[in-house]
Amino acid sequence: MSMLTPPGMGGKYKVTGAAYPRMTRPRRRRRIVLVVLGSIIGLALIAYGAVQLIDVFGGDADKRKTAAAAKDCATPPAKAGSAASAASASAAPQVVLPPPGGITVNVYNATPRAGLAKAVGDELKARGFVIGKVGNAPADFDKKVPGAGILVGSPQTDKAAFSVLGTNLAGATQQTDARETADIDLILGDAFKELTPKADADKALAVLANPQPAPAKKC
């Protein structure tokens, strides 16, 4: 009888040998652990691949934007010619404006102040404009112009003519009617005080004739 066999026991319960029996974990639990670990690793690989794709496509888009911006900011190659030619190319083109002597103005008074149309007509004549009719405003406008004044002309009237006359009366609005002539009506409203000082009107006219170039794009 072996020393590991308790007294009184024998038969199939008899333990022989020098090694103890060992307990092993069920194989099912080991499979579950392996499946979980495999799933985690697979998800990690998928996430990593998605991040790499985003970086690739995002990087290409950023490169295209950077290249486009660099192209816009790049200085065009200089052509053969003088420095004056290069300077004139970057400057805004001069605008051709009609002279005051080429604009006929009808002056109408839509306010209760007597003699206002004649006084304004005389001042505009001194500034070089051709004065047409002078008198009270038509019924459609009489006592109905709350602002400083209204410029009324034909739809075919040169817009530059409106601009030239408008430099002499700040705040004047513009309208068109069915006339076919090139003359412009200046209808004085209740808010009218005086014409723009001639010096200021000349400065505004110079700005219209020589517009400043658009500021260069910062890179």
PDB file of N, CA and C in Angstrom, residues 79-134:
ATOM      1  N   LYS A  79       7.316  91.299 -67.632  1.00  0.00           N
ATOM      2  CA  LYS A  79       7.495  91.333 -69.065  1.00  0.00           C
ATOM      3  C   LYS A  79       8.519  92.413 -69.414  1.00  0.00           C
ATOM      4  N   ALA A  80       9.035  92.309 -70.601  1.00  0.00           N
ATOM      5  CA  ALA A  80      10.010  93.291 -71.048  1.00  0.00           C
ATOM      6  C   ALA A  80       9.334  94.643 -71.148  1.00  0.00           C
ATOM      7  N   GLY A  81       9.943  95.651 -70.618  1.00  0.00           N
ATOM      8  CA  GLY A  81       9.387  96.994 -70.651  1.00  0.00           C
ATOM      9  C   GLY A  81       9.914  97.805 -69.513  1.00  0.00           C
ATOM     10  N   SER A  82       9.458  99.011 -69.400  1.00  0.00           N
ATOM     11  CA  SER A  82       9.940  99.925 -68.375  1.00  0.00           C
ATOM     12  C   SER A  82       9.202  99.718 -67.081  1.00  0.00           C
ATOM     13  N   ALA A  83       9.738 100.325 -65.989  1.00  0.00           N
ATOM     14  CA  ALA A  83       9.083 100.252 -64.684  1.00  0.00           C
ATOM     15  C   ALA A  83       7.771 100.997 -64.703  1.00  0.00           C
ATOM     16  N   ALA A  84       7.670 102.022 -65.529  1.00  0.00           N
ATOM     17  CA  ALA A  84       6.432 102.789 -65.620  1.00  0.00           C
ATOM     18  C   ALA A  84       5.305 101.933 -66.162  1.00  0.00           C
ATOM     19  N   SER A  85       5.626 101.034 -67.105  1.00  0.00           N
ATOM     20  CA  SER A  85       4.593 100.147 -67.648  1.00  0.00           C
ATOM     21  C   SER A  85       4.066  99.213 -66.576  1.00  0.00           C
ATOM     22  N   ALA A  86       4.970  98.691 -65.726  1.00  0.00           N
ATOM     23  CA  ALA A  86       4.549  97.800 -64.651  1.00  0.00           C
ATOM     24  C   ALA A  86       3.674  98.545 -63.648  1.00  0.00           C
ATOM     25  N   ALA A  87       4.016  99.776 -63.346  1.00  0.00           N
ATOM     26  CA  ALA A  87       3.229 100.555 -62.390  1.00  0.00           C
ATOM     27  C   ALA A  87       1.848 100.858 -62.938  1.00  0.00           C
ATOM     28  N   SER A  88       1.782 101.202 -64.239  1.00  0.00           N
ATOM     29  CA  SER A  88       0.487 101.511 -64.823  1.00  0.00           C
ATOM     30  C   SER A  88      -0.396 100.283 -64.907  1.00  0.00           C
ATOM     31  N   ALA A  89       0.218  99.085 -65.021  1.00  0.00           N
ATOM     32  CA  ALA A  89      -0.578  97.860 -65.086  1.00  0.00           C
ATOM     33  C   ALA A  89      -1.255  97.574 -63.771  1.00  0.00           C
ATOM     34  N   SER A  90      -0.615  97.936 -62.635  1.00  0.00           N
ATOM     35  CA  SER A  90      -1.190  97.667 -61.333  1.00  0.00           C
ATOM     36  C   SER A  90      -2.183  98.736 -60.899  1.00  0.00           C
ATOM     37  N   ALA A  91      -2.165  99.909 -61.538  1.00  0.00           N
ATOM     38  CA  ALA A  91      -3.065 100.988 -61.158  1.00  0.00           C
ATOM     39  C   ALA A  91      -4.434 100.780 -61.802  1.00  0.00           C
ATOM     40  N   ALA A  92      -5.475 101.299 -61.121  1.00  0.00           N
ATOM     41  CA  ALA A  92      -6.825 101.194 -61.666  1.00  0.00           C
ATOM     42  C   ALA A  92      -6.965 102.113 -62.873  1.00  0.00           C
ATOM     43  N   PRO A  93      -7.718 101.701 -63.898  1.00  0.00           N
ATOM     44  CA  PRO A  93      -7.875 102.546 -65.079  1.00  0.00           C
ATOM     45  C   PRO A  93      -8.643 103.816 -64.751  1.00  0.00           C
ATOM     46  N   GLN A  94      -8.294 104.890 -65.427  1.00  0.00           N
ATOM     47  CA  GLN A  94      -8.958 106.160 -65.211  1.00  0.00           C
ATOM     48  C   GLN A  94     -10.349 106.122 -65.820  1.00  0.00           C
ATOM     49  N   VAL A  95     -11.317 106.702 -65.113  1.00  0.00           N
ATOM     50  CA  VAL A  95     -12.702 106.731 -65.569  1.00  0.00           C
ATOM     51  C   VAL A  95     -12.948 108.038 -66.303  1.00  0.00           C
ATOM     52  N   VAL A  96     -13.543 107.941 -67.475  1.00  0.00           N
ATOM     53  CA  VAL A  96     -13.863 109.134 -68.263  1.00  0.00           C
ATOM     54  C   VAL A  96     -15.235 109.643 -67.831  1.00  0.00           C
ATOM     55  N   LEU A  97     -15.272 110.820 -67.248  1.00  0.00           N
ATOM     56  CA  LEU A  97     -16.515 111.413 -66.769  1.00  0.00           C
ATOM     57  C   LEU A  97     -16.922 112.577 -67.673  1.00  0.00           C
ATOM     58  N   PRO A  98     -18.223 112.773 -67.858  1.00  0.00           N
ATOM     59  CA  PRO A  98     -18.654 113.930 -68.651  1.00  0.00           C
ATOM     60  C   PRO A  98     -18.374 115.219 -67.883  1.00  0.00           C
ATOM     61  N   PRO A  99     -17.937 116.258 -68.548  1.00  0.00           N
ATOM     62  CA  PRO A  99     -17.689 117.530 -67.866  1.00  0.00           C
ATOM     63  C   PRO A  99     -19.012 118.177 -67.460  1.00  0.00           C
ATOM     64  N   PRO A 100     -18.990 119.031 -66.444  1.00  0.00           N
ATOM     65  CA  PRO A 100     -20.237 119.723 -66.060  1.00  0.00           C
ATOM     66  C   PRO A 100     -20.882 120.456 -67.228  1.00  0.00           C
ATOM     67  N   GLY A 101     -20.060 120.988 -68.139  1.00  0.00           N
ATOM     68  CA  GLY A 101     -20.617 121.708 -69.278  1.00  0.00           C
ATOM     69  C   GLY A 101     -21.387 120.814 -70.234  1.00  0.00           C
ATOM     70  N   GLY A 102     -21.267 119.487 -70.094  1.00  0.00           N
ATOM     71  CA  GLY A 102     -22.011 118.574 -70.948  1.00  0.00           C
ATOM     72  C   GLY A 102     -23.262 118.035 -70.285  1.00  0.00           C
ATOM     73  N   ILE A 103     -23.624 118.559 -69.116  1.00  0.00           N
ATOM     74  CA  ILE A 103     -24.785 118.074 -68.356  1.00  0.00           C
ATOM     75  C   ILE A 103     -25.789 119.215 -68.198  1.00  0.00           C
ATOM     76  N   THR A 104     -26.998 119.012 -68.674  1.00  0.00           N
ATOM     77  CA  THR A 104     -28.069 120.000 -68.523  1.00  0.00           C
ATOM     78  C   THR A 104     -28.898 119.651 -67.300  1.00  0.00           C
ATOM     79  N   VAL A 105     -29.067 120.618 -66.387  1.00  0.00           N
ATOM     80  CA  VAL A 105     -29.760 120.385 -65.124  1.00  0.00           C
ATOM     81  C   VAL A 105     -30.992 121.279 -65.043  1.00  0.00           C
ATOM     82  N   ASN A 106     -32.142 120.666 -64.767  1.00  0.00           N
ATOM     83  CA  ASN A 106     -33.362 121.406 -64.459  1.00  0.00           C
ATOM     84  C   ASN A 106     -33.505 121.447 -62.943  1.00  0.00           C
ATOM     85  N   VAL A 107     -33.638 122.622 -62.364  1.00  0.00           N
ATOM     86  CA  VAL A 107     -33.688 122.769 -60.913  1.00  0.00           C
ATOM     87  C   VAL A 107     -35.122 123.095 -60.497  1.00  0.00           C
ATOM     88  N   TYR A 108     -35.681 122.236 -59.613  1.00  0.00           N
ATOM     89  CA  TYR A 108     -37.050 122.418 -59.144  1.00  0.00           C
ATOM     90  C   TYR A 108     -37.068 122.477 -57.618  1.00  0.00           C
ATOM     91  N   ASN A 109     -37.957 123.300 -57.107  1.00  0.00           N
ATOM     92  CA  ASN A 109     -38.075 123.518 -55.664  1.00  0.00           C
ATOM     93  C   ASN A 109     -39.321 122.814 -55.143  1.00  0.00           C
ATOM     94  N   ALA A 110     -39.122 121.798 -54.286  1.00  0.00           N
ATOM     95  CA  ALA A 110     -40.259 121.080 -53.696  1.00  0.00           C
ATOM     96  C   ALA A 110     -40.488 121.508 -52.252  1.00  0.00           C
ATOM     97  N   THR A 111     -39.873 122.620 -51.822  1.00  0.00           N
ATOM     98  CA  THR A 111     -39.998 123.095 -50.443  1.00  0.00           C
ATOM     99  C   THR A 111     -40.822 124.390 -50.421  1.00  0.00           C
ATOM    100  N   PRO A 112     -41.239 124.816 -49.227  1.00  0.00           N
ATOM    101  CA  PRO A 112     -41.976 126.086 -49.134  1.00  0.00           C
ATOM    102  C   PRO A 112     -41.093 127.321 -49.270  1.00  0.00           C
ATOM    103  N   ARG A 113     -39.794 127.170 -49.344  1.00  0.00           N
ATOM    104  CA  ARG A 113     -38.883 128.317 -49.388  1.00  0.00           C
ATOM    105  C   ARG A 113     -38.881 128.947 -50.779  1.00  0.00           C
ATOM    106  N   ALA A 114     -39.202 130.198 -50.842  1.00  0.00           N
ATOM    107  CA  ALA A 114     -39.278 130.895 -52.129  1.00  0.00           C
ATOM    108  C   ALA A 114     -37.871 131.215 -52.637  1.00  0.00           C
ATOM    109  N   GLY A 115     -37.697 131.136 -53.948  1.00  0.00           N
ATOM    110  CA  GLY A 115     -36.446 131.517 -54.589  1.00  0.00           C
ATOM    111  C   GLY A 115     -35.328 130.494 -54.454  1.00  0.00           C
ATOM    112  N   LEU A 116     -35.577 129.327 -53.874  1.00  0.00           N
ATOM    113  CA  LEU A 116     -34.523 128.341 -53.638  1.00  0.00           C
ATOM    114  C   LEU A 116     -34.007 127.751 -54.954  1.00  0.00           C
ATOM    115  N   ALA A 117     -34.896 127.446 -55.884  1.00  0.00           N
ATOM    116  CA  ALA A 117     -34.484 126.835 -57.142  1.00  0.00           C
ATOM    117  C   ALA A 117     -33.568 127.771 -57.930  1.00  0.00           C
ATOM    118  N   LYS A 118     -33.904 129.062 -57.958  1.00  0.00           N
ATOM    119  CA  LYS A 118     -33.073 130.013 -58.703  1.00  0.00           C
ATOM    120  C   LYS A 118     -31.683 130.150 -58.085  1.00  0.00           C
ATOM    121  N   ALA A 119     -31.628 130.216 -56.731  1.00  0.00           N
ATOM    122  CA  ALA A 119     -30.338 130.372 -56.061  1.00  0.00           C
ATOM    123  C   ALA A 119     -29.444 129.153 -56.336  1.00  0.00           C
ATOM    124  N   VAL A 120     -30.013 127.958 -56.264  1.00  0.00           N
ATOM    125  CA  VAL A 120     -29.226 126.739 -56.506  1.00  0.00           C
ATOM    126  C   VAL A 120     -28.831 126.661 -57.978  1.00  0.00           C
ATOM    127  N   GLY A 121     -29.734 127.045 -58.874  1.00  0.00           N
ATOM    128  CA  GLY A 121     -29.419 127.037 -60.297  1.00  0.00           C
ATOM    129  C   GLY A 121     -28.263 127.969 -60.625  1.00  0.00           C
ATOM    130  N   ASP A 122     -28.244 129.136 -60.004  1.00  0.00           N
ATOM    131  CA  ASP A 122     -27.152 130.084 -60.242  1.00  0.00           C
ATOM    132  C   ASP A 122     -25.814 129.511 -59.753  1.00  0.00           C
ATOM    133  N   GLU A 123     -25.838 128.833 -58.603  1.00  0.00           N
ATOM    134  CA  GLU A 123     -24.600 128.259 -58.076  1.00  0.00           C
ATOM    135  C   GLU A 123     -24.089 127.134 -58.970  1.00  0.00           C
ATOM    136  N   LEU A 124     -24.992 126.292 -59.443  1.00  0.00           N
ATOM    137  CA  LEU A 124     -24.574 125.214 -60.348  1.00  0.00           C
ATOM    138  C   LEU A 124     -24.060 125.768 -61.672  1.00  0.00           C
ATOM    139  N   LYS A 125     -24.654 126.852 -62.143  1.00  0.00           N
ATOM    140  CA  LYS A 125     -24.176 127.479 -63.368  1.00  0.00           C
ATOM    141  C   LYS A 125     -22.759 128.011 -63.175  1.00  0.00           C
ATOM    142  N   ALA A 126     -22.492 128.568 -61.988  1.00  0.00           N
ATOM    143  CA  ALA A 126     -21.147 129.061 -61.700  1.00  0.00           C
ATOM    144  C   ALA A 126     -20.139 127.914 -61.651  1.00  0.00           C
ATOM    145  N   ARG A 127     -20.594 126.707 -61.374  1.00  0.00           N
ATOM    146  CA  ARG A 127     -19.706 125.540 -61.317  1.00  0.00           C
ATOM    147  C   ARG A 127     -19.566 124.853 -62.667  1.00  0.00           C
ATOM    148  N   GLY A 128     -20.173 125.423 -63.699  1.00  0.00           N
ATOM    149  CA  GLY A 128     -19.968 124.908 -65.047  1.00  0.00           C
ATOM    150  C   GLY A 128     -21.115 124.124 -65.631  1.00  0.00           C
ATOM    151  N   PHE A 129     -22.168 123.848 -64.885  1.00  0.00           N
ATOM    152  CA  PHE A 129     -23.293 123.080 -65.407  1.00  0.00           C
ATOM    153  C   PHE A 129     -24.163 123.965 -66.307  1.00  0.00           C
ATOM    154  N   VAL A 130     -24.853 123.312 -67.252  1.00  0.00           N
ATOM    155  CA  VAL A 130     -25.815 124.004 -68.099  1.00  0.00           C
ATOM    156  C   VAL A 130     -27.175 123.946 -67.402  1.00  0.00           C
ATOM    157  N   ILE A 131     -27.771 125.077 -67.148  1.00  0.00           N
ATOM    158  CA  ILE A 131     -29.045 125.124 -66.423  1.00  0.00           C
ATOM    159  C   ILE A 131     -30.177 125.241 -67.428  1.00  0.00           C
ATOM    160  N   GLY A 132     -31.163 124.322 -67.286  1.00  0.00           N
ATOM    161  CA  GLY A 132     -32.332 124.326 -68.144  1.00  0.00           C
ATOM    162  C   GLY A 132     -33.498 125.052 -67.479  1.00  0.00           C
ATOM    163  N   LYS A 133     -34.505 124.289 -67.093  1.00  0.00           N
ATOM    164  CA  LYS A 133     -35.695 124.882 -66.479  1.00  0.00           C
ATOM    165  C   LYS A 133     -35.460 125.110 -64.987  1.00  0.00           C
ATOM    166  N   VAL A 134     -36.059 126.170 -64.462  1.00  0.00           N
ATOM    167  CA  VAL A 134     -35.969 126.500 -63.040  1.00  0.00           C
ATOM    168  C   VAL A 134     -37.375 126.888 -62.574  1.00  0.00           C
TER     169      VAL A 134
END
